[in-house]
């Protein structure tokens, strides 16, 4: 088999991904934190480092021109992936930086004092904290809209909160903690009817459902990260509607983002470079572009269908374990490939540590969603997140291991465990 091309058969071969190929017995169930990177992405980045390593935009020599062409081609490829104009695609260090640029740039300038920012209680800290900081600086109000008992957006609660005061609505397309797929089309429609702008966090959607900028007139801003879509770390994307990006002043100053610098003032470069100060992540942009080609070669809808069948299988298996509580929507149609759960009487960190001993990598904790954990009244959950290289056999091994973990804890501590054996003191207490 050729290691350098995307095998069209799902599940994707482990041989396509060096970390999976080099750790034969590893069961990697933490793709929502970071996905595995295929050879094709590493090859594209290595080719830059080995063949035409140089800075971009300024070099008047062949390899620099080649690097510039590759970097701008990467931008054009991202633009095609989300159906936007390349001028609307800004490379950042990650989704977090992209959200901070929106807060420090556009929102800082254009949301008037006294207005409200609405965010869902599902959000990752990256889609909460920048808004909290902005609200404090500018005298804005940050309000959270709630979820239903099974972890879906409570659309009635959201609709009731919308008003003339709403300046901005910030929502994730997929919850990184529960896997909930949010009703973004309706959220966008209702927000626009209230004349509010919309920020869509597509960090957990880009590699599973896509991140289309032309969805119903489009969200005003979209953010996502390369490392959650088979790409490298250190790169993210900020998409913004052209007129909004044109309006805003740059957040970072330095080289590349200027047209002219005088001793007393400067003028700005045109989009997208106005918002990219300094040497950008060149290799990473090239890697992200290769990751997008990789996804395209397999087909996003094929990936999605496969992941849905895997998630369905995992949900069915987990539901058969009477000692497991699963969080998030019961209906697979409102879920992506993330499942959060707890084992009765066992702390999620203990579950993760014991699974690690069996070579199974999962995430446990608050998942950077402390407000959501407080809402669910749990200090932490265990979370598996699946990608196109995972298999049903891996789920079976997970389920067998969870049975063993439960049995060990119950043998050691008796049937009625109210206090986890290895409670970790630094977690927020359940209310
Ligand atoms: N938004 C969501 C939904 C996420 O899951 C994450 C990361 O887990 C982020 C934002 C932040 O992404 P990054 O750490 O790449 O900036």
Coordinates of C-alpha atoms and ligand atoms in Angstrom, one line a residue:
X1 CA 0.0 0.0 0.0
X2 CA 1.1 3.5 -0.8
X3 CA 1.7 5.4 2.5
X4 CA 1.5 8.7 0.7
X5 CA -2.0 8.7 -0.6
X6 CA -5.3 8.7 1.2
X7 CA -6.6 5.2 1.1
X8 CA -10.2 5.5 0.0
X9 CA -11.3 2.6 2.2
X10 CA -12.7 3.4 5.7
X11 CA -11.5 2.9 8.3
X12 CA -8.4 4.6 7.1
X13 CA -5.3 2.4 7.4
X14 CA -3.1 3.1 10.5
X15 CA -0.2 3.0 8.1
X16 CA -1.2 6.4 6.8
X17 CA -0.5 7.9 10.2
X18 CA 3.0 7.7 11.6
X19 CA 2.0 7.8 15.3
X20 CA -0.5 5.0 14.8
X21 CA 1.9 3.0 12.7
X22 CA 4.7 3.5 15.2
X23 CA 2.5 2.5 18.2
X24 CA 1.0 -0.7 17.0
X25 CA -1.2 -1.3 20.1
X26 CA -2.3 2.3 20.7
X27 CA -6.0 2.8 20.6
X28 CA -6.3 6.6 20.0
X29 CA -9.7 7.9 21.0
X30 CA -8.8 11.6 21.6
X31 CA -9.1 13.1 18.1
X32 CA -11.2 16.0 19.4
X33 CA -8.1 17.2 21.3
X34 CA -5.8 16.7 18.4
X35 CA -6.1 14.4 15.3
X36 CA -3.4 12.2 14.0
X37 CA -1.4 13.6 11.1
X38 CA -1.1 11.6 7.9
X39 CA 2.2 11.2 6.0
X40 CA 0.9 13.3 3.2
X41 CA 0.7 16.3 5.5
X42 CA 4.2 15.7 6.9
X43 CA 5.5 15.2 3.4
X44 CA 4.2 18.5 2.2
X45 CA 5.7 20.3 5.2
X46 CA 9.0 18.5 4.8
X47 CA 9.1 19.3 1.2
X48 CA 9.0 23.0 2.1
X49 CA 11.7 22.6 4.7
X50 CA 13.9 20.4 2.4
X51 CA 13.3 22.0 -1.0
X52 CA 12.4 25.7 -0.7
X53 CA 12.8 26.8 2.9
X54 CA 12.7 30.6 2.9
X55 CA 10.6 33.5 4.1
X56 CA 7.6 34.6 2.0
X57 CA 6.4 37.8 0.3
X58 CA 9.7 39.7 0.5
X59 CA 12.3 37.4 -1.2
X60 CA 13.2 38.3 -4.8
X61 CA 14.6 34.9 -5.5
X62 CA 13.3 31.6 -6.7
X63 CA 12.8 29.6 -3.6
X64 CA 11.1 32.5 -1.8
X65 CA 8.8 33.0 -4.7
X66 CA 8.0 29.3 -4.5
X67 CA 7.3 29.5 -0.8
X68 CA 5.0 32.6 -1.3
X69 CA 3.1 30.7 -4.1
X70 CA 2.7 27.7 -1.8
X71 CA 1.5 29.8 1.1
X72 CA -1.0 31.7 -0.9
X73 CA -2.1 28.5 -2.7
X74 CA -2.8 27.1 0.8
X75 CA -5.0 30.1 1.6
X76 CA -6.9 29.6 -1.7
X77 CA -7.4 26.0 -0.8
X78 CA -8.8 26.8 2.6
X79 CA -11.1 29.4 0.9
X80 CA -12.3 26.7 -1.5
X81 CA -12.9 24.3 1.4
X82 CA -15.2 26.8 3.2
X83 CA -16.5 28.5 0.1
X84 CA -15.1 31.9 0.8
X85 CA -12.9 34.5 -0.9
X86 CA -9.1 34.0 -0.2
X87 CA -9.1 37.7 1.1
X88 CA -11.5 36.5 3.8
X89 CA -9.2 33.8 5.1
X90 CA -6.7 34.8 7.8
X91 CA -4.1 32.4 9.1
X92 CA -3.7 32.4 12.9
X93 CA -2.0 30.2 15.4
X94 CA -5.2 28.3 16.2
X95 CA -8.9 28.7 16.8
X96 CA -8.2 30.4 20.2
X97 CA -6.1 33.1 18.6
X98 CA -8.8 33.6 15.9
X99 CA -11.5 34.1 18.5
X100 CA -9.3 36.6 20.3
X101 CA -8.6 38.5 17.1
X102 CA -12.4 38.9 16.6
X103 CA -12.8 40.0 20.2
X104 CA -9.9 42.4 20.3
X105 CA -10.4 43.7 16.7
X106 CA -13.9 43.8 15.3
X107 CA -16.0 43.4 18.5
X108 CA -13.8 45.9 20.5
X109 CA -14.4 48.5 17.8
X110 CA -18.0 47.8 16.7
X111 CA -20.1 46.5 19.6
X112 CA -21.3 49.6 21.5
X113 CA -21.2 49.8 25.3
X114 CA -24.4 48.4 26.9
X115 CA -24.9 45.7 24.2
X116 CA -25.1 42.0 25.0
X117 CA -23.0 39.1 23.8
X118 CA -24.9 35.7 23.9
X119 CA -22.9 32.5 24.1
X120 CA -24.2 29.0 24.6
X121 CA -23.4 27.1 27.9
X122 CA -21.8 24.4 25.7
X123 CA -18.9 26.6 24.7
X124 CA -15.2 25.9 25.0
X125 CA -13.3 28.4 27.2
X126 CA -11.8 29.9 24.0
X127 CA -15.3 31.0 23.0
X128 CA -16.1 32.3 26.5
X129 CA -13.0 34.0 28.0
X130 CA -12.2 36.4 25.2
X131 CA -15.9 37.6 25.4
X132 CA -15.7 37.9 29.2
X133 CA -12.5 40.0 28.9
X134 CA -14.1 42.2 26.2
X135 CA -17.3 42.6 28.3
X136 CA -15.2 43.8 31.3
X137 CA -13.2 46.2 29.2
X138 CA -16.2 47.7 27.3
X139 CA -19.1 47.5 29.8
X140 CA -20.9 44.8 27.8
X141 CA -23.1 42.1 29.2
X142 CA -22.2 38.4 28.6
X143 CA -25.2 36.1 28.8
X144 CA -25.4 32.3 28.5
X145 CA -28.2 30.5 26.7
X146 CA -29.0 27.1 28.1
X147 CA -29.3 23.5 26.9
X148 CA -32.0 21.0 27.2
X149 CA -31.6 18.0 29.6
X150 CA -30.0 15.9 26.8
X151 CA -27.5 18.6 25.9
X152 CA -29.0 20.3 22.9
X153 CA -29.3 24.0 22.5
X154 CA -32.6 25.2 24.2
X155 CA -33.8 27.2 21.2
X156 CA -36.7 28.8 23.1
X157 CA -34.3 30.0 25.8
X158 CA -32.1 31.4 23.1
X159 CA -34.9 33.1 21.2
X160 CA -36.2 34.7 24.4
X161 CA -32.8 36.2 25.1
X162 CA -32.4 37.8 21.7
X163 CA -33.3 41.5 21.7
X164 CA -32.3 44.9 20.3
X165 CA -29.5 44.8 22.8
X166 CA -27.9 41.7 21.3
X167 CA -24.7 42.7 19.5
X168 CA -23.1 39.3 19.0
X169 CA -24.0 35.6 19.2
X170 CA -21.2 33.1 19.7
X171 CA -21.8 29.4 19.2
X172 CA -20.0 26.2 18.5
X173 CA -21.1 24.0 15.6
X174 CA -20.2 20.9 17.6
X175 CA -19.7 20.7 21.4
X176 CA -16.2 19.4 22.2
X177 CA -17.5 18.1 25.5
X178 CA -20.8 16.4 24.6
X179 CA -20.6 16.0 20.8
X180 CA -23.9 17.9 20.3
X181 CA -24.4 19.3 16.8
X182 CA -26.0 22.7 17.3
X183 CA -28.8 24.1 15.0
X184 CA -26.5 26.7 13.6
X185 CA -28.8 27.5 10.6
X186 CA -31.7 28.5 12.8
X187 CA -29.3 30.3 15.3
X188 CA -27.9 32.3 12.4
X189 CA -31.4 33.1 11.0
X190 CA -32.8 34.2 14.4
X191 CA -29.6 36.2 15.2
X192 CA -29.7 38.0 11.8
X193 CA -33.4 38.8 12.3
X194 CA -32.4 40.5 15.6
X195 CA -29.6 42.3 13.7
X196 CA -26.9 40.5 15.7
X197 CA -23.6 39.3 14.3
X198 CA -22.7 35.6 14.6
X199 CA -19.4 33.9 15.4
X200 CA -19.2 30.2 14.6
X201 CA -16.6 28.1 16.4
X202 CA -16.1 25.3 13.9
X203 CA -13.1 23.7 15.6
X204 CA -14.9 20.4 16.1
X205 CA -16.9 20.6 12.9
X206 CA -14.3 21.3 10.1
X207 CA -13.0 17.7 9.7
X208 CA -16.4 16.0 10.3
X209 CA -19.2 18.2 8.9
X210 CA -17.2 20.9 7.2
X211 CA -17.3 24.7 7.9
X212 CA -19.2 26.3 5.1
X213 CA -19.1 30.1 5.0
X214 CA -22.0 30.3 2.6
X215 CA -24.4 28.6 5.0
X216 CA -27.7 30.7 4.9
X217 CA -26.0 33.9 4.1
X218 CA -23.1 32.7 6.3
X219 CA -22.0 33.3 9.8
X220 CA -20.1 36.6 10.1
X221 CA -17.0 34.9 11.4
X222 CA -15.9 31.3 11.5
X223 CA -12.8 29.8 13.3
X224 CA -11.2 26.5 13.2
X225 CA -7.8 24.8 13.9
X226 CA -5.5 22.8 11.7
X227 CA -4.5 20.2 14.3
X228 CA -8.2 19.1 14.7
X229 CA -8.5 18.3 11.0
X230 CA -5.5 16.0 10.2
X231 CA -3.2 19.1 9.9
X232 CA -0.3 20.4 12.0
X233 CA -0.4 22.3 15.2
X234 CA 0.3 26.0 15.3
X235 CA -2.2 27.0 12.6
X236 CA -5.8 28.1 12.7
X237 CA -8.1 30.0 10.4
X238 CA -10.1 33.1 11.0
X239 CA -12.8 33.6 8.3
X240 CA -14.7 36.9 8.4
X241 CA -17.0 38.5 5.9
X242 CA -15.0 40.9 3.8
X243 CA -16.7 44.1 4.8
X244 CA -16.3 43.3 8.5
X245 CA -12.6 42.5 8.1
X246 CA -12.2 45.7 6.0
X247 CA -13.8 47.7 8.7
X248 CA -11.7 46.6 11.6
X249 CA -8.2 47.8 12.6
X250 CA -5.4 45.2 12.9
X251 CA -4.9 43.7 16.3
X252 CA -1.2 42.9 15.9
X253 CA 1.3 45.4 14.5
X254 CA 4.6 44.6 12.8
X255 CA 5.9 43.5 9.4
X256 CA 3.7 42.4 6.5
X257 CA 0.5 44.0 7.8
X258 CA 1.5 47.5 6.8
X259 CA 1.5 49.5 3.5
X260 CA 3.6 52.4 4.8
X261 CA 5.3 53.2 8.1
X262 CA 6.2 56.7 9.0
X263 CA 7.7 57.8 12.3
X264 CA 4.3 59.1 13.5
X265 CA 1.8 56.7 12.0
X266 CA 1.3 53.7 9.7
X267 CA -1.1 52.6 7.0
X268 CA -2.4 49.1 6.6
X269 CA -1.9 46.5 3.9
X270 CA -5.0 45.1 2.1
X271 CA -6.8 42.0 3.2
X272 CA -5.9 39.3 4.2
X273 CA -2.3 40.5 5.0
X274 CA -3.5 43.4 7.1
X275 CA -4.4 40.9 9.8
X276 CA -1.3 38.7 9.5
X277 CA 1.6 40.5 11.3
X278 CA 5.1 39.1 11.1
X279 CA 6.3 35.9 9.5
X280 CA 3.3 33.6 9.4
X281 CA 3.2 29.8 10.0
X282 CA 4.4 29.0 6.4
X283 CA 5.1 25.2 6.8
X284 CA 1.9 24.9 8.8
X285 CA -0.3 26.6 6.2
X286 CA 1.2 24.2 3.6
X287 CA 0.5 21.3 5.9
X288 CA -3.1 22.5 6.5
X289 CA -3.7 22.7 2.7
X290 CA -2.4 19.1 2.4
X291 CA -4.8 18.0 5.2
X292 CA -7.7 19.6 3.3
X293 CA -6.7 17.7 0.1
X294 CA -6.5 14.5 2.2
X295 CA -10.1 15.1 3.5
X296 CA -11.3 16.0 0.0
X297 CA -9.7 12.8 -1.5
X298 CA -11.6 10.6 1.0
X299 CA -14.8 12.8 0.8
X300 CA -16.2 14.7 3.8
X301 CA -19.5 13.0 3.5
X302 CA -17.9 9.5 3.4
X303 CA -15.9 10.4 6.5
X304 CA -19.1 11.7 8.2
X305 CA -21.1 8.6 7.4
X306 CA -18.4 6.3 8.6
X307 CA -17.9 8.3 11.9
X308 CA -21.7 8.3 12.4
X309 CA -21.8 4.5 12.1
X310 CA -18.9 4.2 14.5
X311 CA -20.5 6.6 17.0
X312 CA -23.8 4.7 16.8
X313 CA -22.0 1.4 17.4
X314 CA -20.1 2.9 20.4
X315 CA -23.3 4.5 21.9
X316 CA -25.2 1.1 21.6
X317 CA -22.3 -0.7 23.3
X318 CA -21.9 1.8 26.1
X319 CA -25.7 2.0 26.7
X320 CA -25.6 -1.7 27.4
X321 CA -23.3 -1.1 30.4
X322 CA -25.7 -0.4 33.3
X323 CA -23.0 1.4 35.3
X324 CA -22.3 4.1 32.7
X325 CA -24.0 7.4 32.4
X326 CA -23.8 9.0 28.9
X327 CA -24.1 12.7 28.4
X328 CA -25.4 14.6 25.4
X329 CA -28.1 13.9 22.8
X330 CA -29.7 10.4 22.7
X331 CA -30.4 10.8 19.0
X332 CA -27.4 10.2 16.8
X333 CA -28.7 12.8 14.3
X334 CA -27.8 15.5 16.8
X335 CA -24.4 14.1 17.6
X336 CA -20.9 14.2 16.1
X337 CA -18.3 11.6 16.9
X338 CA -17.7 12.6 20.5
X339 CA -19.1 10.7 23.5
X340 CA -18.8 11.9 27.1
X341 CA -19.6 9.5 30.0
X342 CA -19.0 8.6 33.6
X343 CA -18.7 5.2 35.4
X344 CA -20.7 5.1 38.6
X345 CA -18.4 5.8 41.5
X346 CA -15.2 6.1 39.5
X347 CA -13.6 9.5 38.8
X348 CA -13.1 10.2 35.1
X349 CA -9.4 10.8 35.7
X350 CA -9.1 7.3 37.1
X351 CA -11.0 5.9 34.1
X352 CA -8.5 7.6 31.8
X353 CA -5.5 6.5 33.8
X354 CA -6.6 2.9 33.9
X355 CA -7.4 2.9 30.2
X356 CA -4.0 4.3 29.5
X357 CA -2.5 1.3 31.2
X358 CA -4.3 -0.8 28.5
X359 CA -3.0 1.4 25.7
X360 CA -6.3 3.3 25.2
X361 CA -5.9 7.1 25.0
X362 CA -9.0 9.1 26.0
X363 CA -9.6 12.5 27.6
X364 CA -11.0 13.1 31.0
X365 CA -11.7 16.3 32.9
X366 CA -13.7 19.5 32.2
X367 CA -12.7 19.6 28.6
X368 CA -12.1 23.4 28.8
X369 CA -15.9 23.7 29.5
X370 CA -16.1 24.4 33.2
X371 CA -19.5 26.3 32.9
X372 CA -20.9 23.3 31.1
X373 CA -19.6 20.9 33.8
X374 CA -21.3 23.1 36.4
X375 CA -24.5 23.0 34.4
X376 CA -24.3 19.2 34.3
X377 CA -23.4 19.1 38.0
X378 CA -20.4 16.9 37.4
X379 CA -16.8 17.7 38.1
X380 CA -15.5 15.9 35.0
X381 CA -16.4 13.4 32.3
X382 CA -14.5 10.8 30.4
X383 CA -14.6 11.5 26.7
X384 CA -13.9 9.4 23.6
X385 CA -13.7 11.1 20.3
X386 CA -13.5 9.2 17.1
X387 CA -12.0 9.8 13.6
X388 CA -11.9 8.0 10.3
X389 CA -9.0 5.7 11.5
X390 CA -10.9 4.3 14.4
X391 CA -12.6 0.9 14.2
X392 CA -15.4 -1.1 15.8
X393 CA -12.8 -3.5 17.2
X394 CA -11.3 -0.6 19.1
X395 CA -14.7 0.2 20.6
X396 CA -15.1 -3.5 21.6
X397 CA -11.7 -3.3 23.4
X398 CA -12.7 -0.1 25.1
X399 CA -16.0 -1.6 26.3
X400 CA -14.2 -4.7 27.7
X401 CA -11.7 -2.5 29.5
X402 CA -14.5 -0.3 31.0
X403 CA -16.2 -3.5 32.4
X404 CA -12.9 -4.5 34.0
X405 CA -12.4 -1.0 35.5
X406 CA -15.9 -1.0 37.0
X407 CA -15.4 -4.5 38.4
X408 CA -12.0 -3.6 40.0
X409 CA -13.5 -0.5 41.6
X410 CA -16.5 -2.3 42.9
X411 CA -14.5 -5.2 44.2
X412 CA -12.1 -2.9 46.0
X413 CA -14.5 -0.4 47.4
X414 CA -17.8 -2.3 47.7
X415 CA -21.0 -1.7 45.8
X416 CA -21.9 1.7 47.2
X417 CA -19.2 4.1 46.3
X418 CA -20.1 7.6 46.9
X419 CA -16.6 9.0 46.8
X420 CA -14.3 8.3 44.0
X421 CA -11.2 6.4 45.2
X422 CA -8.7 8.8 43.6
X423 CA -10.6 12.0 43.8
X424 CA -8.5 14.8 42.3
X425 CA -8.7 17.8 44.5
X426 CA -8.2 20.5 41.8
X427 CA -11.5 19.9 40.0
X428 CA -14.5 22.2 40.5
X429 CA -16.8 20.6 43.0
X430 CA -20.1 19.4 41.6
X431 CA -23.0 21.6 42.8
Ligands
LIG1 N1 -13.2 25.5 20.2 C1 -13.5 24.2 20.4 C2 -14.9 23.7 20.3 C3 -12.5 23.3 20.8 O1 -12.7 22.0 21.0 C4 -11.2 23.8 20.9 C5 -10.1 22.9 21.3 O2 -10.3 21.9 21.9 C6 -10.9 25.2 20.7 C7 -12.0 26.0 20.3 C8 -9.6 25.8 20.8 O3 -8.8 25.3 19.7 P1 -7.2 25.6 19.8 O4 -6.7 25.0 21.0 O5 -6.7 24.9 18.6 O6 -7.0 27.0 19.7

